[in-house]
Amino acid sequence: MSYITNNTTSELPLPTRSIEHFCEGETYFRTDPTNFSSTRHLTRDRTFLDKAGIFDFRTIASGETIREPVTTFTEFSQFKLRMLSHKAPGFSAVPADLFKQAPAPFQRRIHLLVNEILVGEYDCDEDLLMAKVILIHKDKDIAILDHYRLIALLNTIYQLIKIIITSRLRQLSGNYAVMEGSQYGFRAHRGVQMVVQRAHWVQQQAMKESGTLIRIDLDFKNAFNSAGHSCLWAILRGLGVPDVDFLEDLYSKSWMKIQVDTGCSAPIQLDTGTVQGSVLSPLLFDLFLNALLRLLDATGITHGIKRTS
C-alpha cells in the first residue's frame, strides 16, 4: 500500500496509532491497522486543490494573528461570560458557573495566565489539555459502541482559551469573506431553514421552466472525527489562517480519557478529528469543508436553471 506525503509517494504502510486499553493502573499497547489509523502525519496529495485555484482568492491576509493578549480585564470578562453555564466540567472539576463567580483577584490571575498561554510564555501541559469523554446513548442496541455519541468535557481554562481563539478566527474569516455563500453550518444569522428555502426556490424555478432538477444529499458519517489533522492544517494554511502552528501544538498535546462505569480508561491521544464538545471544533470543520465547497464552485457546474447560481 502506498500513500503520498509532501507530494512524494512512499510504499510504506499507513501509520497506525497505539491503543491504550481499559486496564486500571497499567498501560498496554497494541497496533490495530484495521480499526485505528492515524492521520496526524499523513498529508495526501492536494495538488488538485491548488490547480483549481481555491486558495487564490478571499484568504486571510498575512500579518494577522489570533495570539494577541487580551488587553483589558473588561474584554477578558466578556470572553468569560461566553462560557456556557450549567455544563459538566472536565477533570479540573471547576464548572464555568463557579469560575464566573470567583473573586476578582482570582480572575485577574487567570487573565494573566491566559495571556501567557496566548503569547507563548507558558506552554499548556497534557493535564490542562486532557479531556474527559462521556458516552451518550443515541438509539437502538446499547451494547454496540456505534450507537453512542462521544462528548469531550474540557477543563475550564482550556475552554476559555478556545472561546478567545474562536472569536478571533471567526472575526477574521468574516472580515476576509473566507466562507462560501453556500456554507450555512455553525454560522451566525444562518441555519438549516435557509438551506431548505433555497432548495425550494430552485425547485420552483425548475418547475416554471419545465426543467429537470436532480438533488443529491450527502451524509458524512462521523464527520467531526474524520477530519485528518495534517489535511486540516494544510487547508487552514491555504486559506491564510494565522498561527496554525499554535493550533497544531494544542492538538498534538491533546489526550482524552473515556469515562466508564469503573472509572476512566487509560489516556488516548487525539490524533484524528476535531474535539466534539469544544467551541472551536465547528469553526475548524467549517473551514475544512469550505475547501470542498470552493472546489465544487470551481467546476463551473450550476443547476442549469436561468437566474439561479
mmCIF file of C-alpha atoms in Angstrom:
data_model
loop_
_atom_site.group_PDB
_atom_site.id
_atom_site.type_symbol
_atom_site.label_atom_id
_atom_site.label_comp_id
_atom_site.label_asym_id
_atom_site.label_seq_id
_atom_site.Cartn_x
_atom_site.Cartn_y
_atom_site.Cartn_z
ATOM 1 C CA MET A 1 0.000 0.000 0.000
ATOM 2 C CA SER A 2 1.347 3.414 -0.921
ATOM 3 C CA TYR A 3 0.481 6.881 0.307
ATOM 4 C CA ILE A 4 1.573 10.392 -0.539
ATOM 5 C CA THR A 5 3.334 12.680 1.898
ATOM 6 C CA ASN A 6 4.796 16.055 0.941
ATOM 7 C CA ASN A 7 3.951 15.292 -2.700
ATOM 8 C CA THR A 8 6.189 12.193 -2.710
ATOM 9 C CA THR A 9 4.955 8.652 -2.876
ATOM 10 C CA SER A 10 6.040 6.100 -0.291
ATOM 11 C CA GLU A 11 5.488 2.341 -0.349
ATOM 12 C CA LEU A 12 5.460 2.165 3.435
ATOM 13 C CA PRO A 13 2.246 1.053 5.159
ATOM 14 C CA LEU A 14 -0.091 3.679 6.545
ATOM 15 C CA PRO A 15 0.930 4.848 10.027
ATOM 16 C CA THR A 16 -1.075 3.384 12.890
ATOM 17 C CA ARG A 17 -1.647 4.521 16.425
ATOM 18 C CA SER A 18 -1.237 2.667 19.689
ATOM 19 C CA ILE A 19 -4.384 1.813 21.611
ATOM 20 C CA GLU A 20 -4.234 2.052 25.370
ATOM 21 C CA HIS A 21 -6.751 -0.379 26.798
ATOM 22 C CA PHE A 22 -9.070 -0.133 29.780
ATOM 23 C CA CYS A 23 -6.610 -1.549 32.300
ATOM 24 C CA GLU A 24 -6.581 0.241 35.611
ATOM 25 C CA GLY A 25 -3.108 1.043 36.823
ATOM 26 C CA GLU A 26 -1.369 -0.353 33.757
ATOM 27 C CA THR A 27 -0.998 0.612 30.122
ATOM 28 C CA TYR A 28 -0.993 -1.908 27.309
ATOM 29 C CA PHE A 29 -0.182 -1.063 23.711
ATOM 30 C CA ARG A 30 -1.453 -2.796 20.615
ATOM 31 C CA THR A 31 -1.468 -1.918 16.928
ATOM 32 C CA ASP A 32 -4.732 -2.360 15.055
ATOM 33 C CA PRO A 33 -4.310 -1.042 11.489
ATOM 34 C CA THR A 34 -7.852 -2.087 10.551
ATOM 35 C CA ASN A 35 -9.826 -0.027 13.027
ATOM 36 C CA PHE A 36 -7.470 2.723 14.176
ATOM 37 C CA SER A 37 -5.354 4.700 11.728
ATOM 38 C CA SER A 38 -3.506 7.901 12.495
ATOM 39 C CA THR A 39 -3.863 10.883 10.204
ATOM 40 C CA ARG A 40 -1.600 13.196 12.160
ATOM 41 C CA HIS A 41 1.416 12.891 9.875
ATOM 42 C CA LEU A 42 -0.271 11.725 6.655
ATOM 43 C CA THR A 43 -0.621 14.523 4.105
ATOM 44 C CA ARG A 44 -2.429 13.422 0.997
ATOM 45 C CA ASP A 45 -1.859 14.955 -2.420
ATOM 46 C CA ARG A 46 -3.683 18.295 -2.650
ATOM 47 C CA THR A 47 -2.378 19.456 -5.997
ATOM 48 C CA PHE A 48 -5.905 19.170 -7.424
ATOM 49 C CA LEU A 49 -6.977 21.871 -4.950
ATOM 50 C CA ASP A 50 -4.115 24.142 -5.971
ATOM 51 C CA LYS A 51 -4.848 23.611 -9.673
ATOM 52 C CA ALA A 52 -8.472 24.589 -9.087
ATOM 53 C CA GLY A 53 -7.200 27.837 -7.538
ATOM 54 C CA ILE A 54 -9.336 27.579 -4.420
ATOM 55 C CA PHE A 55 -6.613 29.220 -2.324
ATOM 56 C CA ASP A 56 -6.089 32.120 -4.751
ATOM 57 C CA PHE A 57 -8.888 34.360 -3.511
ATOM 58 C CA ARG A 58 -10.580 35.544 -0.311
ATOM 59 C CA THR A 59 -7.874 34.357 2.049
ATOM 60 C CA ILE A 60 -6.817 35.952 5.318
ATOM 61 C CA ALA A 61 -4.036 38.466 4.750
ATOM 62 C CA SER A 62 -0.604 37.851 6.181
ATOM 63 C CA GLY A 63 0.229 39.748 9.332
ATOM 64 C CA GLU A 64 -2.989 38.852 11.143
ATOM 65 C CA THR A 65 -2.826 36.905 14.404
ATOM 66 C CA ILE A 66 -5.049 35.131 16.916
ATOM 67 C CA ARG A 67 -2.393 35.151 19.635
ATOM 68 C CA GLU A 68 -2.570 38.714 20.838
ATOM 69 C CA PRO A 69 -3.043 39.081 24.604
ATOM 70 C CA VAL A 70 -6.435 40.094 25.927
ATOM 71 C CA THR A 71 -5.551 43.702 26.636
ATOM 72 C CA THR A 72 -8.104 44.695 29.276
ATOM 73 C CA PHE A 73 -9.810 42.876 32.110
ATOM 74 C CA THR A 74 -13.158 44.113 30.764
ATOM 75 C CA GLU A 75 -12.535 42.334 27.469
ATOM 76 C CA PHE A 76 -11.449 39.237 29.379
ATOM 77 C CA SER A 77 -14.685 39.352 31.386
ATOM 78 C CA GLN A 78 -16.698 39.422 28.165
ATOM 79 C CA PHE A 79 -14.975 36.267 26.956
ATOM 80 C CA LYS A 80 -15.552 34.692 30.357
ATOM 81 C CA LEU A 81 -19.298 35.345 30.167
ATOM 82 C CA ARG A 82 -19.466 33.358 26.915
ATOM 83 C CA MET A 83 -18.732 30.146 28.779
ATOM 84 C CA LEU A 84 -21.901 28.082 28.984
ATOM 85 C CA SER A 85 -23.468 27.708 32.405
ATOM 86 C CA HIS A 86 -24.850 24.512 33.917
ATOM 87 C CA LYS A 87 -22.377 22.389 31.968
ATOM 88 C CA ALA A 88 -20.359 19.500 33.350
ATOM 89 C CA PRO A 89 -16.650 20.337 33.771
ATOM 90 C CA GLY A 90 -13.612 18.338 32.736
ATOM 91 C CA PHE A 91 -11.049 16.783 35.070
ATOM 92 C CA SER A 92 -10.444 20.138 36.745
ATOM 93 C CA ALA A 93 -13.902 19.725 38.351
ATOM 94 C CA VAL A 94 -14.319 23.520 38.204
ATOM 95 C CA PRO A 95 -17.581 24.361 36.380
ATOM 96 C CA ALA A 96 -17.929 27.563 34.412
ATOM 97 C CA ASP A 97 -20.568 28.821 36.870
ATOM 98 C CA LEU A 98 -18.089 28.752 39.763
ATOM 99 C CA PHE A 99 -15.392 30.250 37.561
ATOM 100 C CA LYS A 100 -17.620 33.207 36.662
ATOM 101 C CA GLN A 101 -18.416 33.916 40.309
ATOM 102 C CA ALA A 102 -14.855 33.599 41.591
ATOM 103 C CA PRO A 103 -13.313 36.576 43.442
ATOM 104 C CA ALA A 104 -11.846 39.311 41.271
ATOM 105 C CA PRO A 105 -8.203 38.667 42.359
ATOM 106 C CA PHE A 106 -8.519 35.032 41.230
ATOM 107 C CA GLN A 107 -9.999 36.047 37.885
ATOM 108 C CA ARG A 108 -7.223 38.591 37.314
ATOM 109 C CA ARG A 109 -4.641 35.854 37.862
ATOM 110 C CA ILE A 110 -6.454 33.690 35.309
ATOM 111 C CA HIS A 111 -6.398 36.678 32.959
ATOM 112 C CA LEU A 112 -2.620 36.834 33.282
ATOM 113 C CA LEU A 113 -2.294 33.059 32.776
ATOM 114 C CA VAL A 114 -4.445 33.123 29.633
ATOM 115 C CA ASN A 115 -2.310 35.927 28.190
ATOM 116 C CA GLU A 116 0.881 33.991 28.931
ATOM 117 C CA ILE A 117 -0.548 30.992 27.049
ATOM 118 C CA LEU A 118 -1.647 33.113 24.098
ATOM 119 C CA VAL A 119 1.714 34.858 23.630
ATOM 120 C CA GLY A 120 3.690 31.652 24.195
ATOM 121 C CA GLU A 121 5.240 32.447 27.577
ATOM 122 C CA TYR A 122 3.548 29.393 29.108
ATOM 123 C CA ASP A 123 3.103 26.040 27.372
ATOM 124 C CA CYS A 124 -0.044 24.057 28.062
ATOM 125 C CA ASP A 125 0.728 20.652 29.539
ATOM 126 C CA GLU A 126 -1.183 17.428 28.948
ATOM 127 C CA ASP A 127 -3.055 17.706 32.248
ATOM 128 C CA LEU A 128 -4.604 21.005 31.196
ATOM 129 C CA LEU A 129 -5.492 19.669 27.748
ATOM 130 C CA MET A 130 -6.778 16.284 28.965
ATOM 131 C CA ALA A 131 -10.444 15.800 28.022
ATOM 132 C CA LYS A 132 -12.970 13.663 29.857
ATOM 133 C CA VAL A 133 -15.046 11.835 27.260
ATOM 134 C CA ILE A 134 -18.524 10.625 28.159
ATOM 135 C CA LEU A 135 -20.659 8.299 26.060
ATOM 136 C CA ILE A 136 -24.223 9.427 25.310
ATOM 137 C CA HIS A 137 -26.528 6.706 24.044
ATOM 138 C CA LYS A 138 -28.324 7.672 20.831
ATOM 139 C CA ASP A 139 -30.619 4.771 19.948
ATOM 140 C CA LYS A 140 -31.020 1.028 19.345
ATOM 141 C CA ASP A 141 -28.804 -1.588 20.988
ATOM 142 C CA ILE A 142 -26.908 -0.217 23.985
ATOM 143 C CA ALA A 143 -24.248 -2.922 23.586
ATOM 144 C CA ILE A 144 -22.976 -1.516 20.264
ATOM 145 C CA LEU A 145 -20.402 1.273 20.538
ATOM 146 C CA ASP A 146 -21.519 2.917 17.279
ATOM 147 C CA HIS A 147 -24.829 3.723 18.950
ATOM 148 C CA TYR A 148 -23.143 6.180 21.310
ATOM 149 C CA ARG A 149 -22.086 9.770 20.777
ATOM 150 C CA LEU A 150 -18.825 10.903 22.343
ATOM 151 C CA ILE A 151 -18.775 14.288 24.092
ATOM 152 C CA ALA A 152 -15.491 15.743 25.339
ATOM 153 C CA LEU A 153 -15.607 17.741 28.570
ATOM 154 C CA LEU A 154 -12.689 20.181 28.662
ATOM 155 C CA ASN A 155 -11.071 21.934 31.584
ATOM 156 C CA THR A 156 -12.478 25.406 32.124
ATOM 157 C CA ILE A 157 -9.297 27.361 31.321
ATOM 158 C CA TYR A 158 -8.749 25.358 28.146
ATOM 159 C CA GLN A 159 -12.330 26.016 27.068
ATOM 160 C CA LEU A 160 -11.852 29.728 27.767
ATOM 161 C CA ILE A 161 -8.772 29.808 25.539
ATOM 162 C CA LYS A 162 -10.772 28.076 22.814
ATOM 163 C CA ILE A 163 -13.506 30.716 23.135
ATOM 164 C CA ILE A 164 -10.961 33.517 22.625
ATOM 165 C CA ILE A 165 -9.362 31.780 19.640
ATOM 166 C CA THR A 166 -12.751 31.011 18.093
ATOM 167 C CA SER A 167 -13.934 34.602 18.458
ATOM 168 C CA ARG A 168 -10.833 35.994 16.783
ATOM 169 C CA LEU A 169 -10.719 33.423 13.999
ATOM 170 C CA ARG A 170 -14.429 33.824 13.277
ATOM 171 C CA GLN A 171 -13.969 37.591 13.011
ATOM 172 C CA LEU A 172 -11.020 37.199 10.636
ATOM 173 C CA SER A 173 -12.860 34.701 8.420
ATOM 174 C CA GLY A 174 -15.787 37.131 8.294
ATOM 175 C CA ASN A 175 -13.674 40.207 7.567
ATOM 176 C CA TYR A 176 -11.974 38.491 4.632
ATOM 177 C CA ALA A 177 -15.137 36.644 3.456
ATOM 178 C CA VAL A 178 -13.360 33.304 3.609
ATOM 179 C CA MET A 179 -16.539 31.230 3.878
ATOM 180 C CA GLU A 180 -18.518 30.384 0.770
ATOM 181 C CA GLY A 181 -22.034 31.733 0.497
ATOM 182 C CA SER A 182 -23.375 28.182 0.439
ATOM 183 C CA GLN A 183 -21.882 27.445 3.878
ATOM 184 C CA TYR A 184 -24.702 27.642 6.421
ATOM 185 C CA GLY A 185 -23.496 25.402 9.228
ATOM 186 C CA PHE A 186 -22.465 26.939 12.564
ATOM 187 C CA ARG A 187 -22.606 30.491 11.195
ATOM 188 C CA ALA A 188 -24.324 33.484 12.740
ATOM 189 C CA HIS A 189 -27.679 34.511 11.264
ATOM 190 C CA ARG A 190 -27.765 31.356 9.143
ATOM 191 C CA GLY A 191 -29.403 27.989 9.625
ATOM 192 C CA VAL A 192 -30.915 24.908 8.047
ATOM 193 C CA GLN A 193 -34.158 26.819 7.339
ATOM 194 C CA MET A 194 -32.291 28.940 4.799
ATOM 195 C CA VAL A 195 -30.986 25.834 3.066
ATOM 196 C CA VAL A 196 -34.500 24.396 2.827
ATOM 197 C CA GLN A 197 -35.836 27.703 1.478
ATOM 198 C CA ARG A 198 -33.052 27.909 -1.090
ATOM 199 C CA ALA A 199 -33.761 24.368 -2.293
ATOM 200 C CA HIS A 200 -37.461 25.234 -2.528
ATOM 201 C CA TRP A 201 -36.740 28.295 -4.689
ATOM 202 C CA VAL A 202 -34.565 26.247 -7.054
ATOM 203 C CA GLN A 203 -37.272 23.599 -7.308
ATOM 204 C CA GLN A 204 -39.927 26.190 -8.089
ATOM 205 C CA GLN A 205 -37.746 27.789 -10.765
ATOM 206 C CA ALA A 206 -37.125 24.399 -12.373
ATOM 207 C CA MET A 207 -40.864 23.702 -12.465
ATOM 208 C CA LYS A 208 -41.573 27.063 -14.111
ATOM 209 C CA GLU A 209 -39.045 26.330 -16.846
ATOM 210 C CA SER A 210 -40.094 22.676 -17.172
ATOM 211 C CA GLY A 211 -36.566 21.667 -16.258
ATOM 212 C CA THR A 212 -35.218 18.588 -14.542
ATOM 213 C CA LEU A 213 -33.652 19.068 -11.129
ATOM 214 C CA ILE A 214 -31.506 16.314 -9.625
ATOM 215 C CA ARG A 215 -30.930 16.616 -5.881
ATOM 216 C CA ILE A 216 -28.188 14.693 -4.090
ATOM 217 C CA ASP A 217 -27.966 14.536 -0.296
ATOM 218 C CA LEU A 218 -24.669 13.505 1.294
ATOM 219 C CA ASP A 219 -24.474 12.471 4.935
ATOM 220 C CA PHE A 220 -20.886 12.347 6.197
ATOM 221 C CA LYS A 221 -20.752 9.639 8.835
ATOM 222 C CA ASN A 222 -18.819 10.648 11.946
ATOM 223 C CA ALA A 223 -17.806 13.847 10.164
ATOM 224 C CA PHE A 224 -16.118 15.677 13.058
ATOM 225 C CA ASN A 225 -13.923 12.685 13.817
ATOM 226 C CA SER A 226 -12.959 12.164 10.183
ATOM 227 C CA ALA A 227 -11.029 15.379 9.593
ATOM 228 C CA GLY A 228 -7.390 14.340 9.284
ATOM 229 C CA HIS A 229 -5.105 16.652 11.225
ATOM 230 C CA SER A 230 -2.402 17.065 8.597
ATOM 231 C CA CYS A 231 -5.002 17.784 5.909
ATOM 232 C CA LEU A 232 -6.816 20.188 8.244
ATOM 233 C CA TRP A 233 -3.650 22.191 8.926
ATOM 234 C CA ALA A 234 -2.768 22.254 5.211
ATOM 235 C CA ILE A 235 -6.199 23.653 4.299
ATOM 236 C CA LEU A 236 -6.073 26.237 7.089
ATOM 237 C CA ARG A 237 -2.683 27.445 5.866
ATOM 238 C CA GLY A 238 -4.019 27.596 2.313
ATOM 239 C CA LEU A 239 -6.863 29.839 3.493
ATOM 240 C CA GLY A 240 -4.359 32.095 5.234
ATOM 241 C CA VAL A 241 -5.406 31.242 8.791
ATOM 242 C CA PRO A 242 -2.751 32.716 11.109
ATOM 243 C CA ASP A 243 -0.896 30.880 13.864
ATOM 244 C CA VAL A 244 -1.765 27.390 12.622
ATOM 245 C CA ASP A 245 1.366 26.189 14.433
ATOM 246 C CA PHE A 246 -0.280 27.202 17.716
ATOM 247 C CA LEU A 247 -3.434 25.210 16.926
ATOM 248 C CA GLU A 248 -1.344 22.274 15.770
ATOM 249 C CA ASP A 249 0.650 22.336 19.002
ATOM 250 C CA LEU A 250 -2.518 22.318 21.114
ATOM 251 C CA TYR A 251 -3.890 19.333 19.228
ATOM 252 C CA SER A 252 -0.577 17.468 19.362
ATOM 253 C CA LYS A 253 -0.757 17.563 23.174
ATOM 254 C CA SER A 254 -4.464 16.742 23.419
ATOM 255 C CA TRP A 255 -5.328 13.486 25.154
ATOM 256 C CA MET A 256 -8.585 12.058 26.418
ATOM 257 C CA LYS A 257 -9.875 9.529 28.897
ATOM 258 C CA ILE A 258 -13.204 7.795 28.375
ATOM 259 C CA GLN A 259 -15.423 7.622 31.434
ATOM 260 C CA VAL A 260 -16.782 4.141 32.089
ATOM 261 C CA ASP A 261 -18.615 2.539 34.985
ATOM 262 C CA THR A 262 -15.457 1.567 36.831
ATOM 263 C CA GLY A 263 -13.690 4.878 36.311
ATOM 264 C CA CYS A 264 -11.757 6.133 33.300
ATOM 265 C CA SER A 265 -9.778 4.498 30.558
ATOM 266 C CA ALA A 266 -6.065 4.928 30.097
ATOM 267 C CA PRO A 267 -5.087 8.103 28.185
ATOM 268 C CA ILE A 268 -5.794 8.032 24.451
ATOM 269 C CA GLN A 269 -4.105 10.536 22.172
ATOM 270 C CA LEU A 270 -6.349 12.586 19.904
ATOM 271 C CA ASP A 271 -4.648 12.013 16.562
ATOM 272 C CA THR A 272 -7.538 12.492 14.150
ATOM 273 C CA GLY A 273 -10.684 14.588 14.020
ATOM 274 C CA THR A 274 -11.767 17.637 15.989
ATOM 275 C CA VAL A 275 -12.879 17.581 19.608
ATOM 276 C CA GLN A 276 -16.652 17.177 19.841
ATOM 277 C CA GLY A 277 -17.590 19.419 22.738
ATOM 278 C CA SER A 278 -15.050 22.141 22.000
ATOM 279 C CA VAL A 279 -16.349 25.548 20.946
ATOM 280 C CA LEU A 280 -13.581 25.765 18.330
ATOM 281 C CA SER A 281 -14.418 22.495 16.537
ATOM 282 C CA PRO A 282 -17.422 23.685 14.471
ATOM 283 C CA LEU A 283 -15.407 26.582 13.044
ATOM 284 C CA LEU A 284 -12.423 24.370 12.210
ATOM 285 C CA PHE A 285 -14.726 21.901 10.483
ATOM 286 C CA ASP A 286 -16.427 24.745 8.565
ATOM 287 C CA LEU A 287 -13.056 25.910 7.250
ATOM 288 C CA PHE A 288 -12.067 22.321 6.453
ATOM 289 C CA LEU A 289 -15.296 21.715 4.491
ATOM 290 C CA ASN A 290 -15.030 25.144 2.853
ATOM 291 C CA ALA A 291 -12.305 23.746 0.603
ATOM 292 C CA LEU A 292 -14.821 21.245 -0.807
ATOM 293 C CA LEU A 293 -17.420 23.971 -1.435
ATOM 294 C CA ARG A 294 -14.845 26.105 -3.240
ATOM 295 C CA LEU A 295 -13.810 23.111 -5.321
ATOM 296 C CA LEU A 296 -17.426 22.444 -6.318
ATOM 297 C CA ASP A 297 -17.888 26.090 -7.306
ATOM 298 C CA ALA A 298 -14.638 25.985 -9.293
ATOM 299 C CA THR A 299 -16.038 23.245 -11.564
ATOM 300 C CA GLY A 300 -18.395 25.812 -13.096
ATOM 301 C CA ILE A 301 -21.259 23.310 -12.923
ATOM 302 C CA THR A 302 -24.511 25.024 -11.956
ATOM 303 C CA HIS A 303 -28.115 23.995 -11.524
ATOM 304 C CA GLY A 304 -28.653 24.733 -15.205
ATOM 305 C CA ILE A 305 -31.578 26.975 -14.381
ATOM 306 C CA LYS A 306 -31.698 30.564 -15.576
ATOM 307 C CA ARG A 307 -31.242 33.296 -12.953
ATOM 308 C CA THR A 308 -30.138 30.666 -10.408
ATOM 309 C CA SER A 309 -26.498 30.348 -9.323
#
